[in-house]
């Protein structure tokens, strides 16, 4: 059975203070914010994701505070989008995926844990994730949990790191460059490959 975790399941808890991406990769890709293997994350896709978050923040009662606390939202969002692709690829390579039923069950579990759909949206929004982006975050968290269950925690971490390196992530210099081993900014205290079962604080972020 997948371990119960709070809503901040993949990367959000460590991304709010990310100033820029670090690592290697500088090949120009016009119109792309990043290239992950054969998958392009376009600047337009990134901007749409960011605008979805900004729109939700502006509509929130805590809008001013949320907007002030997410000055680096573009970089944070790009890190998360890259991480999703790395996790998905690692899962695919190891025969791990998530069904719609599993995702729905996870969503219901998180809503029960946090106090309903509105509370879930607020919790994720505080981490820079818009309501319509929540399912993608939950799905990635489920894949990681399944990888750990199948391979063991240490092997799952190694697999994610190897996948990150194999995909040769290349980031538009406008957003920095990618650290394949950490999958996050150098200044973050803990890497994105931290044990996935580590819970986030229970109080609202």
mmCIF file of C-alpha atoms in Angstrom:
data_model
loop_
_atom_site.group_PDB
_atom_site.id
_atom_site.type_symbol
_atom_site.label_atom_id
_atom_site.label_comp_id
_atom_site.label_asym_id
_atom_site.label_seq_id
_atom_site.Cartn_x
_atom_site.Cartn_y
_atom_site.Cartn_z
ATOM 1 C CA UNK A 1 0.000 0.000 0.000
ATOM 2 C CA UNK A 2 1.357 3.437 -0.893
ATOM 3 C CA UNK A 3 2.405 5.444 2.122
ATOM 4 C CA UNK A 4 0.155 8.335 3.097
ATOM 5 C CA UNK A 5 1.771 11.672 2.434
ATOM 6 C CA UNK A 6 0.658 15.270 2.516
ATOM 7 C CA UNK A 7 -0.103 17.199 -0.642
ATOM 8 C CA UNK A 8 3.438 18.427 -1.230
ATOM 9 C CA UNK A 9 4.529 15.061 -2.547
ATOM 10 C CA UNK A 10 7.170 15.577 -5.192
ATOM 11 C CA UNK A 11 9.052 18.804 -5.298
ATOM 12 C CA UNK A 12 7.084 21.803 -4.154
ATOM 13 C CA UNK A 13 8.346 21.889 -0.572
ATOM 14 C CA UNK A 14 11.891 22.576 -1.727
ATOM 15 C CA UNK A 15 11.307 24.839 -4.691
ATOM 16 C CA UNK A 16 9.980 28.113 -3.364
ATOM 17 C CA UNK A 17 13.442 29.567 -2.786
ATOM 18 C CA UNK A 18 15.126 28.255 -5.958
ATOM 19 C CA UNK A 19 16.960 31.208 -7.529
ATOM 20 C CA UNK A 20 18.144 29.526 -10.732
ATOM 21 C CA UNK A 21 18.985 26.145 -12.216
ATOM 22 C CA UNK A 22 22.560 24.941 -12.103
ATOM 23 C CA UNK A 23 24.625 22.275 -13.811
ATOM 24 C CA UNK A 24 25.501 21.559 -17.433
ATOM 25 C CA UNK A 25 23.746 21.948 -20.742
ATOM 26 C CA UNK A 26 23.819 24.902 -23.110
ATOM 27 C CA UNK A 27 22.700 23.719 -26.555
ATOM 28 C CA UNK A 28 20.392 26.330 -28.109
ATOM 29 C CA UNK A 29 16.811 25.238 -28.764
ATOM 30 C CA UNK A 30 14.781 28.140 -30.180
ATOM 31 C CA UNK A 31 11.394 28.417 -28.518
ATOM 32 C CA UNK A 32 12.180 25.816 -25.859
ATOM 33 C CA UNK A 33 12.495 26.480 -22.149
ATOM 34 C CA UNK A 34 14.035 23.016 -21.792
ATOM 35 C CA UNK A 35 14.507 19.772 -23.675
ATOM 36 C CA UNK A 36 14.159 16.511 -21.752
ATOM 37 C CA UNK A 37 15.242 13.642 -23.956
ATOM 38 C CA UNK A 38 13.087 14.086 -27.065
ATOM 39 C CA UNK A 39 10.457 16.118 -25.218
ATOM 40 C CA UNK A 40 10.444 19.899 -25.584
ATOM 41 C CA UNK A 41 9.019 22.128 -22.890
ATOM 42 C CA UNK A 42 8.306 25.273 -24.864
ATOM 43 C CA UNK A 43 8.536 28.762 -23.453
ATOM 44 C CA UNK A 44 4.844 29.158 -24.269
ATOM 45 C CA UNK A 45 3.954 26.016 -22.273
ATOM 46 C CA UNK A 46 5.966 27.253 -19.318
ATOM 47 C CA UNK A 47 4.418 30.712 -19.490
ATOM 48 C CA UNK A 48 0.920 29.209 -19.622
ATOM 49 C CA UNK A 49 1.645 27.152 -16.502
ATOM 50 C CA UNK A 50 2.996 30.214 -14.714
ATOM 51 C CA UNK A 51 0.022 32.339 -15.721
ATOM 52 C CA UNK A 52 -2.371 29.670 -14.431
ATOM 53 C CA UNK A 53 -0.683 29.945 -11.053
ATOM 54 C CA UNK A 54 -0.672 33.749 -11.116
ATOM 55 C CA UNK A 55 -4.359 33.845 -11.999
ATOM 56 C CA UNK A 56 -5.211 31.529 -9.103
ATOM 57 C CA UNK A 57 -3.012 33.543 -6.757
ATOM 58 C CA UNK A 58 -4.692 36.805 -7.696
ATOM 59 C CA UNK A 59 -8.077 35.231 -6.970
ATOM 60 C CA UNK A 60 -7.008 33.960 -3.564
ATOM 61 C CA UNK A 61 -7.792 35.822 -0.316
ATOM 62 C CA UNK A 62 -4.047 35.546 0.368
ATOM 63 C CA UNK A 63 -3.238 36.763 -3.122
ATOM 64 C CA UNK A 64 -0.863 39.576 -2.173
ATOM 65 C CA UNK A 65 1.159 37.307 0.093
ATOM 66 C CA UNK A 66 1.252 34.496 -2.477
ATOM 67 C CA UNK A 67 2.362 36.794 -5.280
ATOM 68 C CA UNK A 68 5.071 38.339 -3.125
ATOM 69 C CA UNK A 69 6.380 34.928 -2.116
ATOM 70 C CA UNK A 70 6.703 33.478 -5.605
ATOM 71 C CA UNK A 71 9.034 35.869 -7.383
ATOM 72 C CA UNK A 72 10.900 32.969 -8.995
ATOM 73 C CA UNK A 73 7.838 31.091 -10.125
ATOM 74 C CA UNK A 74 9.078 30.566 -13.693
ATOM 75 C CA UNK A 75 12.242 28.793 -12.566
ATOM 76 C CA UNK A 76 10.412 26.783 -9.924
ATOM 77 C CA UNK A 77 7.762 25.700 -12.406
ATOM 78 C CA UNK A 78 10.334 24.676 -15.001
ATOM 79 C CA UNK A 79 12.193 22.559 -12.426
ATOM 80 C CA UNK A 80 8.942 20.825 -11.563
ATOM 81 C CA UNK A 81 8.025 20.194 -15.218
ATOM 82 C CA UNK A 82 11.440 18.650 -15.826
ATOM 83 C CA UNK A 83 11.148 16.511 -12.719
ATOM 84 C CA UNK A 84 7.762 15.195 -13.818
ATOM 85 C CA UNK A 85 9.281 13.984 -17.077
ATOM 86 C CA UNK A 86 12.238 12.353 -15.368
ATOM 87 C CA UNK A 87 9.956 10.551 -12.919
ATOM 88 C CA UNK A 88 7.618 9.428 -15.705
ATOM 89 C CA UNK A 89 10.543 8.103 -17.742
ATOM 90 C CA UNK A 90 11.994 6.242 -14.766
ATOM 91 C CA UNK A 91 8.606 4.719 -14.079
ATOM 92 C CA UNK A 92 8.128 3.679 -17.692
ATOM 93 C CA UNK A 93 11.577 2.064 -17.812
ATOM 94 C CA UNK A 94 10.720 0.056 -14.710
ATOM 95 C CA UNK A 95 7.186 -0.953 -15.641
ATOM 96 C CA UNK A 96 5.555 1.524 -13.251
ATOM 97 C CA UNK A 97 2.583 3.717 -14.097
ATOM 98 C CA UNK A 98 -0.507 5.207 -12.451
ATOM 99 C CA UNK A 99 -4.091 4.441 -13.421
ATOM 100 C CA UNK A 100 -6.910 6.975 -13.380
ATOM 101 C CA UNK A 101 -8.496 5.069 -10.521
ATOM 102 C CA UNK A 102 -5.311 5.236 -8.453
ATOM 103 C CA UNK A 103 -5.009 8.955 -9.111
ATOM 104 C CA UNK A 104 -8.636 9.532 -8.117
ATOM 105 C CA UNK A 105 -8.141 7.534 -4.926
ATOM 106 C CA UNK A 106 -5.021 9.550 -4.115
ATOM 107 C CA UNK A 107 -6.885 12.780 -4.737
ATOM 108 C CA UNK A 108 -9.674 11.696 -2.392
ATOM 109 C CA UNK A 109 -7.118 10.693 0.222
ATOM 110 C CA UNK A 110 -5.397 14.078 0.069
ATOM 111 C CA UNK A 111 -8.720 15.919 0.225
ATOM 112 C CA UNK A 112 -9.688 13.948 3.318
ATOM 113 C CA UNK A 113 -6.306 14.574 4.872
ATOM 114 C CA UNK A 114 -6.280 18.329 4.263
ATOM 115 C CA UNK A 115 -9.970 19.081 4.740
ATOM 116 C CA UNK A 116 -11.585 19.128 1.317
ATOM 117 C CA UNK A 117 -10.973 20.284 -2.273
ATOM 118 C CA UNK A 118 -10.659 23.967 -1.378
ATOM 119 C CA UNK A 119 -8.034 23.240 1.247
ATOM 120 C CA UNK A 120 -6.113 21.096 -1.235
ATOM 121 C CA UNK A 121 -6.122 23.874 -3.828
ATOM 122 C CA UNK A 122 -4.932 26.392 -1.237
ATOM 123 C CA UNK A 123 -2.149 24.124 -0.007
ATOM 124 C CA UNK A 124 -0.792 23.481 -3.486
ATOM 125 C CA UNK A 125 -1.207 27.100 -4.548
ATOM 126 C CA UNK A 126 1.032 28.145 -1.673
ATOM 127 C CA UNK A 127 3.684 25.927 -3.282
ATOM 128 C CA UNK A 128 3.206 27.477 -6.729
ATOM 129 C CA UNK A 129 0.888 24.827 -8.177
ATOM 130 C CA UNK A 130 -2.430 25.898 -9.719
ATOM 131 C CA UNK A 131 -5.598 23.863 -9.090
ATOM 132 C CA UNK A 132 -5.557 22.363 -12.597
ATOM 133 C CA UNK A 133 -1.936 21.244 -12.068
ATOM 134 C CA UNK A 134 -2.558 19.296 -8.870
ATOM 135 C CA UNK A 135 -3.273 15.953 -10.511
ATOM 136 C CA UNK A 136 0.059 16.000 -12.330
ATOM 137 C CA UNK A 137 1.854 16.573 -9.037
ATOM 138 C CA UNK A 138 -0.072 13.760 -7.371
ATOM 139 C CA UNK A 139 0.577 11.404 -10.279
ATOM 140 C CA UNK A 140 4.321 11.995 -10.128
ATOM 141 C CA UNK A 141 4.239 11.372 -6.393
ATOM 142 C CA UNK A 142 2.456 8.071 -6.930
ATOM 143 C CA UNK A 143 4.996 6.940 -9.530
ATOM 144 C CA UNK A 144 7.824 7.696 -7.120
ATOM 145 C CA UNK A 145 6.100 5.800 -4.343
ATOM 146 C CA UNK A 146 5.589 2.806 -6.625
ATOM 147 C CA UNK A 147 9.228 2.908 -7.700
ATOM 148 C CA UNK A 148 10.294 2.814 -4.065
ATOM 149 C CA UNK A 149 7.968 -0.072 -3.343
ATOM 150 C CA UNK A 150 9.250 -2.062 -6.333
ATOM 151 C CA UNK A 151 12.965 -1.256 -6.159
ATOM 152 C CA UNK A 152 13.514 -0.137 -2.606
ATOM 153 C CA UNK A 153 14.219 3.444 -1.627
ATOM 154 C CA UNK A 154 17.952 3.493 -2.392
ATOM 155 C CA UNK A 155 17.604 1.841 -5.796
ATOM 156 C CA UNK A 156 14.703 4.116 -6.691
ATOM 157 C CA UNK A 157 16.842 7.161 -5.926
ATOM 158 C CA UNK A 158 19.664 5.750 -8.071
ATOM 159 C CA UNK A 159 17.236 5.035 -10.897
ATOM 160 C CA UNK A 160 15.870 8.576 -10.877
ATOM 161 C CA UNK A 161 19.381 9.986 -10.918
ATOM 162 C CA UNK A 162 20.447 7.723 -13.798
ATOM 163 C CA UNK A 163 17.338 8.640 -15.741
ATOM 164 C CA UNK A 164 17.989 12.336 -15.205
ATOM 165 C CA UNK A 165 21.511 11.916 -16.558
ATOM 166 C CA UNK A 166 20.440 9.713 -19.495
ATOM 167 C CA UNK A 167 17.811 12.224 -20.658
ATOM 168 C CA UNK A 168 20.523 14.882 -20.991
ATOM 169 C CA UNK A 169 18.245 17.682 -19.863
ATOM 170 C CA UNK A 170 19.115 20.919 -21.611
ATOM 171 C CA UNK A 171 17.740 24.194 -20.252
ATOM 172 C CA UNK A 172 17.434 27.497 -22.068
ATOM 173 C CA UNK A 173 20.184 29.779 -20.653
ATOM 174 C CA UNK A 174 17.425 32.270 -19.845
ATOM 175 C CA UNK A 175 16.457 29.936 -17.010
ATOM 176 C CA UNK A 176 19.901 28.587 -16.130
ATOM 177 C CA UNK A 177 21.300 25.083 -16.648
ATOM 178 C CA UNK A 178 20.397 21.674 -15.258
ATOM 179 C CA UNK A 179 22.112 19.685 -12.514
ATOM 180 C CA UNK A 180 21.356 16.086 -13.508
ATOM 181 C CA UNK A 181 22.447 14.589 -10.198
ATOM 182 C CA UNK A 182 20.363 16.866 -8.009
ATOM 183 C CA UNK A 183 17.587 17.900 -10.347
ATOM 184 C CA UNK A 184 17.284 21.231 -8.581
ATOM 185 C CA UNK A 185 19.185 24.401 -7.715
ATOM 186 C CA UNK A 186 22.508 24.204 -5.963
ATOM 187 C CA UNK A 187 21.326 26.428 -3.134
ATOM 188 C CA UNK A 188 18.521 24.071 -2.068
ATOM 189 C CA UNK A 189 19.459 22.220 1.115
ATOM 190 C CA UNK A 190 18.133 18.862 0.002
ATOM 191 C CA UNK A 191 18.010 17.434 -3.535
ATOM 192 C CA UNK A 192 14.832 16.575 -5.401
ATOM 193 C CA UNK A 193 15.849 12.946 -5.071
ATOM 194 C CA UNK A 194 15.269 13.009 -1.311
ATOM 195 C CA UNK A 195 13.317 10.064 0.133
ATOM 196 C CA UNK A 196 9.858 10.448 -1.340
ATOM 197 C CA UNK A 197 8.155 9.327 1.846
ATOM 198 C CA UNK A 198 9.454 12.292 3.816
ATOM 199 C CA UNK A 199 6.306 14.183 4.863
ATOM 200 C CA UNK A 200 5.773 17.891 4.444
ATOM 201 C CA UNK A 201 4.565 19.927 7.422
ATOM 202 C CA UNK A 202 0.905 19.422 8.272
ATOM 203 C CA UNK A 203 0.189 23.116 8.769
ATOM 204 C CA UNK A 204 -0.635 25.255 5.713
ATOM 205 C CA UNK A 205 2.477 26.309 3.819
#
